[in-house]
XYZ file of C-alpha atoms in Angstrom:
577
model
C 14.305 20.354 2.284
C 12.753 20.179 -1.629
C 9.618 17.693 -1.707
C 8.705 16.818 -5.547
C 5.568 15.990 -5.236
C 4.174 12.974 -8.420
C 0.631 12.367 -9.505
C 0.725 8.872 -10.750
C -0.020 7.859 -14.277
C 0.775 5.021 -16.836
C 3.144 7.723 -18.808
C 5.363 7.988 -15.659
C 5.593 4.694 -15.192
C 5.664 4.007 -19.125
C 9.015 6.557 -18.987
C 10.650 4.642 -15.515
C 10.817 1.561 -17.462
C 11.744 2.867 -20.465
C 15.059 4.339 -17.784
C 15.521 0.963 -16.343
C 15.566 -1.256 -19.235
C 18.202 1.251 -21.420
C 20.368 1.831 -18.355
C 19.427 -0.787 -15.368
C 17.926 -0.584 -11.803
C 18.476 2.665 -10.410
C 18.644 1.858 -6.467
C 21.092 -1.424 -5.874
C 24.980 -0.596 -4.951
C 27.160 -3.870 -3.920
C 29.162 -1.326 -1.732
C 26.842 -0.175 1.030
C 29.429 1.569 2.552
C 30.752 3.992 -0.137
C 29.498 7.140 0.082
C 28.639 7.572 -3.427
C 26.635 4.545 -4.516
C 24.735 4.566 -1.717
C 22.028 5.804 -2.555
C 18.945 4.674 -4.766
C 19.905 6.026 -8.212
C 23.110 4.476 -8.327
C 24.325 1.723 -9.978
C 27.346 -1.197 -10.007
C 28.913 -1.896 -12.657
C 31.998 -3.186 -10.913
C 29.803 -5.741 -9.094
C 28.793 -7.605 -12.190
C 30.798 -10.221 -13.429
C 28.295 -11.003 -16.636
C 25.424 -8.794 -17.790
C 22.213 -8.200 -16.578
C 18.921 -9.964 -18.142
C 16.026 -7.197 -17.731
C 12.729 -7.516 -18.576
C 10.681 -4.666 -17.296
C 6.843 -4.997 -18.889
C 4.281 -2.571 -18.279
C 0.547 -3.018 -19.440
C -0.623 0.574 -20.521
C -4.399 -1.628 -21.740
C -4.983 -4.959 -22.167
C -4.087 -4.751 -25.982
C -1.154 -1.976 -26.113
C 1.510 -3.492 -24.340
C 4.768 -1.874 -23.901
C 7.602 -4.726 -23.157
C 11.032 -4.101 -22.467
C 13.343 -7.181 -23.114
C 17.521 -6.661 -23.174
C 20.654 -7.328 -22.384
C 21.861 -4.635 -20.807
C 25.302 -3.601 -19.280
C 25.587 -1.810 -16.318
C 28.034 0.508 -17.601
C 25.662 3.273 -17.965
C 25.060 5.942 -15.223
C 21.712 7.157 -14.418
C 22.855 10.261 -13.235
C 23.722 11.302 -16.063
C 20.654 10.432 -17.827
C 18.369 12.502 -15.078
C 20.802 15.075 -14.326
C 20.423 17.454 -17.309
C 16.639 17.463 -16.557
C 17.161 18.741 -12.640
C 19.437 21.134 -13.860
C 16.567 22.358 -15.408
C 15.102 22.186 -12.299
C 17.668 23.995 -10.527
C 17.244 26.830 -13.037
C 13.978 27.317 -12.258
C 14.504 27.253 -8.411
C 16.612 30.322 -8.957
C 19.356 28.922 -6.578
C 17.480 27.016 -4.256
C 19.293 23.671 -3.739
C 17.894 19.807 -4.243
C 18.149 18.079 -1.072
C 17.479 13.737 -1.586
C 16.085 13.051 -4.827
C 18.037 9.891 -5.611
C 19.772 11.088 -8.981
C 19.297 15.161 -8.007
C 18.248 15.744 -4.432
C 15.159 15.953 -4.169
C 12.309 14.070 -1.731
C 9.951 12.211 -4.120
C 6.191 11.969 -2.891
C 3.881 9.847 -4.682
C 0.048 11.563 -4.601
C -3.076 9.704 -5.381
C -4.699 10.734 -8.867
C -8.141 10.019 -6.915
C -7.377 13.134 -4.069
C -9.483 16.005 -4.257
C -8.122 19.608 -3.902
C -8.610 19.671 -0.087
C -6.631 16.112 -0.137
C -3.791 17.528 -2.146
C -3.484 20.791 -0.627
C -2.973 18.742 2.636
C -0.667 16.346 1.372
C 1.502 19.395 -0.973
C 1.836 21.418 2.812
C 2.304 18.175 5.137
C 5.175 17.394 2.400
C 6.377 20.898 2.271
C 6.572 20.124 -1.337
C 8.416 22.743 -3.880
C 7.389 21.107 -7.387
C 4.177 19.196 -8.749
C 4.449 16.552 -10.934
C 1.218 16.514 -12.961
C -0.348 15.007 -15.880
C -3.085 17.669 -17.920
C -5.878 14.989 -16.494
C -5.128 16.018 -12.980
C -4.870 19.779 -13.783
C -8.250 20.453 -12.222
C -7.070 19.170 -8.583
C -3.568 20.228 -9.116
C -3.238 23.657 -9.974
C -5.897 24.879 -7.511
C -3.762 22.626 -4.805
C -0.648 23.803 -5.781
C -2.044 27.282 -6.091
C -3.072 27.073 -2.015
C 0.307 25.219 -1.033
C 1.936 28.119 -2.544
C 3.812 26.461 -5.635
C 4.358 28.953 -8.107
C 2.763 27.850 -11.677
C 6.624 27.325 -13.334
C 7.139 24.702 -10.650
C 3.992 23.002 -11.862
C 5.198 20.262 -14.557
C 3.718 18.148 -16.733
C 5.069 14.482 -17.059
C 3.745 14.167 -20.398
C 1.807 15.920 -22.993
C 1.904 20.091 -23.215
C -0.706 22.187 -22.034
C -0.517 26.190 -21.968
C 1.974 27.334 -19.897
C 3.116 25.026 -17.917
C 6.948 23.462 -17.983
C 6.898 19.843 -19.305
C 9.441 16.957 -18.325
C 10.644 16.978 -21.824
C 11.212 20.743 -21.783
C 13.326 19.795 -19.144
C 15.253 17.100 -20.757
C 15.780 19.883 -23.454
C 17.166 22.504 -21.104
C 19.475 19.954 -19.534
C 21.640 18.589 -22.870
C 21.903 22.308 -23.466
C 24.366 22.588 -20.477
C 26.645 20.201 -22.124
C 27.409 17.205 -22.781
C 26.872 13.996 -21.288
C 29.153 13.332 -18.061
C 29.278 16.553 -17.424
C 26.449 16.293 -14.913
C 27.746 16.202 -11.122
C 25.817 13.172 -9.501
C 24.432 13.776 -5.993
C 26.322 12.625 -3.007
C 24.942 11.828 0.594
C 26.097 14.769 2.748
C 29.450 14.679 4.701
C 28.792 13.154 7.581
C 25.540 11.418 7.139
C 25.072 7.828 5.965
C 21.901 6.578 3.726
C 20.120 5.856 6.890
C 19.807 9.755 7.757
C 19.213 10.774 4.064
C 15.257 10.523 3.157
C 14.321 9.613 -0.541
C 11.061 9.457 -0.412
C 7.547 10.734 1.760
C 4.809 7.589 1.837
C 1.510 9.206 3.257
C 0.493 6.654 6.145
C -3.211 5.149 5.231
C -5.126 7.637 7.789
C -7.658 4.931 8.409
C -8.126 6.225 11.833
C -7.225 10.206 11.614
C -5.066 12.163 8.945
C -2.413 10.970 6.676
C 1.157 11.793 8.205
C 3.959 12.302 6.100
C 6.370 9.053 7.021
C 10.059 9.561 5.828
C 11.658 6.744 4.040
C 15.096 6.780 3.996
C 17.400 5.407 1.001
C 18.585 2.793 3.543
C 14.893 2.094 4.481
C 14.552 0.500 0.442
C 17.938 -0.937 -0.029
C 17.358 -3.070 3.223
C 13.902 -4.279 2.417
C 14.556 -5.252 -1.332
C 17.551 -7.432 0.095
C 14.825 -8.912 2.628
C 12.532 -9.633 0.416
C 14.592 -11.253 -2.168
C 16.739 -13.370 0.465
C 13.277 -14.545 1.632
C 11.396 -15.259 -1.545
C 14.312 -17.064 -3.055
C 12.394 -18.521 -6.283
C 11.834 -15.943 -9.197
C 8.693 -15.345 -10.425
C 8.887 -14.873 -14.178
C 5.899 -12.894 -14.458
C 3.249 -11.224 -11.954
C 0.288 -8.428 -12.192
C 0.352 -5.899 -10.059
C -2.297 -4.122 -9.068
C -1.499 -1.757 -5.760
C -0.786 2.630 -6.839
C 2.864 3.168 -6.795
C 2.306 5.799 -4.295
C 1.658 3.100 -1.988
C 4.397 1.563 0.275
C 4.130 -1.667 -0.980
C 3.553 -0.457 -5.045
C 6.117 1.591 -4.054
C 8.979 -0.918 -2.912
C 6.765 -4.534 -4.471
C 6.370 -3.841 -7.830
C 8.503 -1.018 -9.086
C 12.029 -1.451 -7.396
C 11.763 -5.441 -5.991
C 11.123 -6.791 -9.628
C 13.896 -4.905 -11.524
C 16.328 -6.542 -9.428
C 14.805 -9.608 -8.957
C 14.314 -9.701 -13.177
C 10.814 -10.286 -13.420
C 8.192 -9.090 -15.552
C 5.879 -6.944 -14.060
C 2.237 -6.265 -15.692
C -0.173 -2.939 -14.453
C -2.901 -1.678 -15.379
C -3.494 1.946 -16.117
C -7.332 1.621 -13.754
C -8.731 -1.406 -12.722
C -11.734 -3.571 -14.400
C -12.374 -6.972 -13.514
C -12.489 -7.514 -17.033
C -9.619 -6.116 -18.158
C -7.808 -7.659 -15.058
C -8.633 -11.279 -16.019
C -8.084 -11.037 -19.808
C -4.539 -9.702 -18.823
C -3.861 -12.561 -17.109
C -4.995 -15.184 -19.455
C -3.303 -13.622 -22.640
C -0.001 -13.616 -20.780
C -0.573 -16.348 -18.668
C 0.427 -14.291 -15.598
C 1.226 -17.063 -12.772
C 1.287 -14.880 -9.769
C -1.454 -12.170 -8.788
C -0.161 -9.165 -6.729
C -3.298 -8.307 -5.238
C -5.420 -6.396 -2.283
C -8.366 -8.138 -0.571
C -11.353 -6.365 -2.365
C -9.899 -7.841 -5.489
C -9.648 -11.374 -3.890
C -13.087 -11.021 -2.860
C -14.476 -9.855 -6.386
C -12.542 -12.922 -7.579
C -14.931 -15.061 -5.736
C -18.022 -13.330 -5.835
C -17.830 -11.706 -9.695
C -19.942 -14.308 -12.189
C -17.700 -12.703 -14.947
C -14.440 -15.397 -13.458
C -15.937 -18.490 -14.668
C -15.928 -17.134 -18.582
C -11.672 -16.962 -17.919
C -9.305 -20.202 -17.619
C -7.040 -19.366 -14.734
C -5.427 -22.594 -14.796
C -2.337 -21.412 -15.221
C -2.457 -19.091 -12.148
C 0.378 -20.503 -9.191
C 0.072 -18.420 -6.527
C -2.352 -15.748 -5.331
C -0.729 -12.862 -2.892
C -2.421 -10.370 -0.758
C -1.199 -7.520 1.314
C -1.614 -4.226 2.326
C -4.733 -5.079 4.274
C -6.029 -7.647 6.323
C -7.879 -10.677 4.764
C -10.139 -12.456 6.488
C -10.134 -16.907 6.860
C -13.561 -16.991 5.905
C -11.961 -15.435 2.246
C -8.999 -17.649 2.474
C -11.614 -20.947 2.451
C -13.280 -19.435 -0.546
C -10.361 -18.946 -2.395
C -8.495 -22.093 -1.331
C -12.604 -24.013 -2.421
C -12.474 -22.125 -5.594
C -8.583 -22.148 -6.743
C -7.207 -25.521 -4.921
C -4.467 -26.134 -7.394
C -3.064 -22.364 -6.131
C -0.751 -21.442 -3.338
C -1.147 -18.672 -1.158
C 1.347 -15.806 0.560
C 0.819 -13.092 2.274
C 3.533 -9.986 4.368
C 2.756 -7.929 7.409
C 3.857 -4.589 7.975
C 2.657 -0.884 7.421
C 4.306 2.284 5.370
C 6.381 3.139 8.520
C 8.301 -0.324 7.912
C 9.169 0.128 4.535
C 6.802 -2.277 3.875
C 7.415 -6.030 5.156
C 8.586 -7.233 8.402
C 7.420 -10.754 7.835
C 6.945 -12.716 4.797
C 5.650 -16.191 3.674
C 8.861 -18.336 2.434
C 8.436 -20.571 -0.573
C 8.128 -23.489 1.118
C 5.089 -22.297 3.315
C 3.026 -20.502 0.412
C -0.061 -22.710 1.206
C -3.387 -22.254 2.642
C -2.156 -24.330 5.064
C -0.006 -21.219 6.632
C -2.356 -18.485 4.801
C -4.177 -17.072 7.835
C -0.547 -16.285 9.457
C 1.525 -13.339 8.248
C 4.749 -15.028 7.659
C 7.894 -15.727 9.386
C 10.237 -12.183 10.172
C 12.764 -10.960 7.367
C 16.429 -10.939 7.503
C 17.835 -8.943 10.386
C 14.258 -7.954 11.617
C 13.624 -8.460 15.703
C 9.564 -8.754 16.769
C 8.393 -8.418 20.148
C 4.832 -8.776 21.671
C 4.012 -6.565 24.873
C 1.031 -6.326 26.926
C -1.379 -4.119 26.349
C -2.020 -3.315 29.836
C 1.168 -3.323 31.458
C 3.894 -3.153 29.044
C 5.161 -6.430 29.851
C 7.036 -8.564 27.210
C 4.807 -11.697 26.315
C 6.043 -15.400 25.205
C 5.146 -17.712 22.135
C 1.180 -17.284 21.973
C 0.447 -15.081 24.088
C -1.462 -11.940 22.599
C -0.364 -8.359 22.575
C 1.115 -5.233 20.660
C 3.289 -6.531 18.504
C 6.675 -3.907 18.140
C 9.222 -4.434 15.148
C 12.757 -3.221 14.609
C 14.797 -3.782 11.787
C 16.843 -1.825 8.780
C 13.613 -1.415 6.976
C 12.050 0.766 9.842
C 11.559 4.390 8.929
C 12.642 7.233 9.845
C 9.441 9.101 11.171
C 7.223 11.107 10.238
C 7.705 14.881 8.675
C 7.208 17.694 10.606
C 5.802 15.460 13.527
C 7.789 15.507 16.559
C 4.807 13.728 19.075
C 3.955 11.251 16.394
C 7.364 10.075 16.058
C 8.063 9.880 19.634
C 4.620 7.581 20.300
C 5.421 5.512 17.419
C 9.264 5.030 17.447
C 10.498 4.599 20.738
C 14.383 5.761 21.218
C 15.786 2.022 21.222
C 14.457 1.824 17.972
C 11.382 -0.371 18.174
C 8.392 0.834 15.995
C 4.814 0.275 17.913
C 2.829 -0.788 15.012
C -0.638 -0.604 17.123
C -1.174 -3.936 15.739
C -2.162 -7.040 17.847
C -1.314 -10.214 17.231
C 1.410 -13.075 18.825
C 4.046 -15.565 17.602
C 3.040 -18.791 17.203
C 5.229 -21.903 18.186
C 6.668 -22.023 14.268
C 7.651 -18.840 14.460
C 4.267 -17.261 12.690
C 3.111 -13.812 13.145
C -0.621 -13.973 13.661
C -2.249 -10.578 13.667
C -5.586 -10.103 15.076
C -6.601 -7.321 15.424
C -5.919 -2.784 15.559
C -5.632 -1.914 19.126
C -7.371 1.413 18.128
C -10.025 -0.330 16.603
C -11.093 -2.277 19.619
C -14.659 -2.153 20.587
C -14.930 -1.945 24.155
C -18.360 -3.641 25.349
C -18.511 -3.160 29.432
C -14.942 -2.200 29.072
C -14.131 -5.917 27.382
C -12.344 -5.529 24.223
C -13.746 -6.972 20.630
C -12.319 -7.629 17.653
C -14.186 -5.828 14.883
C -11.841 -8.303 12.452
C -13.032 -11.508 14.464
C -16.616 -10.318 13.869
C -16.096 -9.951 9.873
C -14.538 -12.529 9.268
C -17.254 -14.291 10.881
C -19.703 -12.738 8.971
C -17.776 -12.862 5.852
C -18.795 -16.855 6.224
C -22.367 -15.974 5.669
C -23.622 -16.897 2.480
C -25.190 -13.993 1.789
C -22.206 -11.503 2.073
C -20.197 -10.439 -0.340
C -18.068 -7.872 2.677
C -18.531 -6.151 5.654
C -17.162 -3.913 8.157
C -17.632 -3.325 11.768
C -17.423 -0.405 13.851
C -18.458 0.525 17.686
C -21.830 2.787 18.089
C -22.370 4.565 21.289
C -24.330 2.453 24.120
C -25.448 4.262 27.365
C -24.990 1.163 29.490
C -22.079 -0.604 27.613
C -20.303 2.113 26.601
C -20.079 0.859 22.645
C -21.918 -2.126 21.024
C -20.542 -3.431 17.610
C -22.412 -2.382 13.965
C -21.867 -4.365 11.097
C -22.143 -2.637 7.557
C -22.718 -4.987 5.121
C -22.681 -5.435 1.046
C -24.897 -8.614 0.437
C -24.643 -10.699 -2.970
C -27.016 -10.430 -5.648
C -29.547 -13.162 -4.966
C -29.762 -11.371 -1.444
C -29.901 -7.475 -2.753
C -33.071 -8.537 -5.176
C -35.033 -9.699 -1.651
C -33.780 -6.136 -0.045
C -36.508 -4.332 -2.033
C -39.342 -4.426 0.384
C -39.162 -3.550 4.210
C -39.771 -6.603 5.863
C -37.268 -8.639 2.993
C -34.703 -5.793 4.482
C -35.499 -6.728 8.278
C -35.772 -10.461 7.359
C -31.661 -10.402 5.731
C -31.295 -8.067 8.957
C -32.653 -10.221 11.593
C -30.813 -13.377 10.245
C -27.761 -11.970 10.046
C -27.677 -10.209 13.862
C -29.214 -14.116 14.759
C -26.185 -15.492 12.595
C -23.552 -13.516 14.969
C -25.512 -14.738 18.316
C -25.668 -18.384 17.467
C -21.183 -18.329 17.180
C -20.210 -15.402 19.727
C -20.144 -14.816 23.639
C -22.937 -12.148 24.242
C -21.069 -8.825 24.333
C -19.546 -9.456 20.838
C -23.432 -9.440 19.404
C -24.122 -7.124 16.977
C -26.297 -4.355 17.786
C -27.459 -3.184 14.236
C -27.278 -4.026 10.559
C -27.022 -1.775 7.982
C -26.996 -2.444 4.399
C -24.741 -0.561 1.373
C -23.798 -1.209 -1.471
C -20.251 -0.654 -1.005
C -17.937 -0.522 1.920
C -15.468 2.650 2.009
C -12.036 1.422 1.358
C -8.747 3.023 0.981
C -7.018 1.956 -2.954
C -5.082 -0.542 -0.854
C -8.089 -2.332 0.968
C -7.722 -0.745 4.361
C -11.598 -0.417 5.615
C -12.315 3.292 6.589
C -13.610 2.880 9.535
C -13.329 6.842 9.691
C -16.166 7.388 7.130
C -18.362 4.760 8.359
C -18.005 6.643 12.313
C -18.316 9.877 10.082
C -21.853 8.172 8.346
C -22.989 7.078 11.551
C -22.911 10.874 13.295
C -24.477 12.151 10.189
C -27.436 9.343 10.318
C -30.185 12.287 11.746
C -29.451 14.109 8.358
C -33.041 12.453 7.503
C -30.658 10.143 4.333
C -32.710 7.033 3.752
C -30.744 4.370 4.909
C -31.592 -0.060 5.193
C -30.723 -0.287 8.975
C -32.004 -3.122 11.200
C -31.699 -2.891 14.558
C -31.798 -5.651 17.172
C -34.931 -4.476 19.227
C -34.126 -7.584 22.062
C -30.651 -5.917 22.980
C -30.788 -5.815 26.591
C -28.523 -3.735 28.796
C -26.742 -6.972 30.425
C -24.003 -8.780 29.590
């Protein structure tokens, strides 16, 4: 197996586009069963009866906008336009074959441009990855990464721009039309005997919230099946949209680079993220739907810089990839009423979705619930305890199984087996029930339960509740260790300006503390109290809003380091429940 490993940037994306909108999406077939266009990179041409409006848009800056807008024909074939480029590749493999890229054979990974050369060395050996995809920003991380993972420097390419030795994409390009001309390439078929359901195009690093990233294999199948989902769900087309998640991630991955081109809608990114640069983007093309994570939600509600930007115009806000909290949804809904609301559940080992908010239920009204299952998707709830299945409200791990369920994950036999069990169900670790409407409610990460006296608590219950103070902007809670309970919850917490000027003297900072651990015993049963407050200025988040809850444990057994830290404790804690 070949992994080609991608660091992200807007040239990549800039050149994808560019593909799509001169020779159409590269993953649909309308013959699912033909062992040839089954596979991402292949197109239908047969299946079209008129041609194909395709507007693929892609904001490199909020003034130098790149916009694709054709008719185009589905008569061209995209192997042929990637093929002389991994031939290329091929050379310099010196005979080593391409396994599942979709056009060539080879596993794409998608690497964060934020990693740092521990992260990447990790992610280039979990991936057992051949090639790196660079650009010459990234050449710090990369090359020392790539250097430890044991890539040779000619399998180091650049995807744009030149830079000393190294190969670039269009070098590539250049070595392929020298092999002839075009149809002349030999597209990649599915090996004989295997279907697009045993075939993986792509690695999706799982979060690693709670431990290491593992390498989940996505299958071609995996994406065909959950753009169909999604589409058959969503119905309505949304003409234009701003996306904000990394394309490395699941849902950037699936959302906003494959779902739109079929779907024809115009997609708008930024190259990094500003609040400012965000919201003018959105005004000057009058962007009516807002792809968005949590963080960014909250920053819409709590960033003075809003009010100088008419968002009138705005439909529907969206939010996935992490949880958000009621307390948010209030704000938003108090702040935006004119909007709608919809949200997914589901995790990289799902390809994404298995639930999704239909049109008709895009209000606040259903915003706190995760949406009704996708086409051909089964859900069941078992007890925690005992394994039992559960009925219609009743709380429990919620398990999923569906055509959009994964594969596994690379290289990791025990992970699989705990995860995916062998009737096909994926254990998602999650908690939550169905509701009488057929609603998934998630509450909670059974792995992220705080057990007080061996009685569970919800770290989510306890910020969202403190997510309805005035005074905070976000939080996070995590377990600390308790000699007599066992854990106690701690709440980390950002505070809003007006709040952060008071924080400058001691007894301001165990005033805000006090009131806030006072806050949590005045609307919770005693063992969900808080134990201790302490104040940051930011809490650590993955790019798609996940809380870390890793670094803030990590924080907390570093704390007798002598770091100065605002930490109020509750002094009155007693040892009974």
């Amino acid at each position: 197996m070949v992994t080609v490993f991608a660091v992200p940037s807007p040239g990549l994306v800039r050149r994808l586009l560019d593909h799509f909108a001169k020779h159409g999406p590269m993953w649909l077939t309308s013959r699912m069963g033909n062992r040839r266009t089954a596979i991402l990179s292949h197109i239908f041409p047969e299946a079209m009866e008129s041609p194909l409006i395709l507007h693929c848009v892609l904001m490199i800056a909020a003034k130098d906008l790149l916009k694709y807008d054709s008719n185009v024909e589905l008569q061209a074939s995209a192997v042929e336009y990637y093929g002389r480029a991994i031939s290329g590749l091929r050379e310099a493999l010196s005979g080593e074959q391409l396994a599942n890229e979709p056009t060539s054979g080879a596993i794409i990974s998608g690497a964060s441009p934020a990693y740092n050369i521990e992260e990447m060395t990790y992610a280039l050996k979990t991936g057992n990855a051949k090639f790196l995809m660079t650009v010459p920003a990234g050449m710090d991380v990369a090359v020392p990464a790539a250097r430890e993972a044991g890539i040779p420097t000619e399998r180091i390419f650049l995807l744009e721009g030149e830079k000393g030795e190294y190969i670039s994409v269009q070098d590539l390009v250049r070595k392929g039309r020298s092999y002839g001309p075009t149809g002349q390439t030999t597209p990649f078929e599915l090996p004989r005997g295997k279907s697009n359901r045993d075939v993986c195009g792509f690695l999706s690093f799982s979060s690693g919230t709670t431990g290491l990233p593992k390498a989940v294999m996505i299958a071609h199948h995996n994406v065909i099946a959950q753009c169909m989902q999604v589409d058959q769900i969503l119905r309505k087309h949304v003409n234009k949209s701003l996306a904000v998640l990394p394309l490395f991630h699941i849902t950037g991955l699936v959302h906003q680079m494959h779902l739109p081109v079929i779907r024809n809608s115009t997609v708008y990114m930024l190259p990094s993220f500003t609040m400012e640069s965000m919201l003018a983007t959105i005004v000057e093309y009058q962007i009516t739907e807002i792809l968005s994570v949590p963080p960014i939600i909250i920053r819409l509600l709590t960033d003075p810089i809003v009010s100088k930007y008419d968002l009138s115009h705005v439909k529907t806000f969206s939010s996935g990839a992490a949880p958000i909290s009621g307390e948010v949804l209030l704000k938003l809904e108090a702040r935006f009423p004119w909007t709608g609301f919809k949200q997914g559940y589901g995790m990289t080992e799902s390809c994404s979705c298995i639930t999704a908010h239909p049109p008709e239920k895009q209000t606040y009204e259903y915003a706190q619930r995760a949406g009704i299952l996708v086409a051909n998707t089964e859900v069941k709830i078992l007890n925690t305890q005992n394994g039992k299945e559960l009925g219609y409200g009743e709380e429990g791990e919620i398990l999923a199984r569906g055509p959009q369920v994964v594969m596994g994950y690379l290289g990791n036999e025990k992970a699989t087996r705990e995860t995916f069990d062998s009737d096909g169900w994926l254990h998602t670790g999650d908690v939550g029930y169905m509701d009488q409407e057929g609603f998934l409610v998630i509450t909670d990460r059974i792995k992220e339960m705080i057990k007080v006296k061996g009685i569970g608590v919800s770290p989510a219950e306890l910020e969202d509740l403190l997510l309805g103070h005035p005074e905070v902007d976000d939080a996070a809670v995590t377990s600390v260790p308790d000699d007599y309970s066992g854990e106690k919850p701690k709440a980390y917490v950002v505070v809003n300006a007006a709040a952060k000027s008071r924080l400058a003297t001691g007894d301001a900072v165990k005033s805000v503390g006090r009131e806030l651990i006072e806050y949590v015993k005045a609307k919770k049963v005693r063992h969900k109290w808080i134990v201790e407050v302490e104040f940051m200025d930011e809490i650590p988040k993955s790019p798609s809003g996940k809380i870390l809850r890793r670094v803030l444990r990590d924080r907390e057994r570093k704390r007798e380091s002598g770091e100065k830290r605002l930490v109020v404790r509750d002094e009155k804690a007693t040892a009974k429940l």
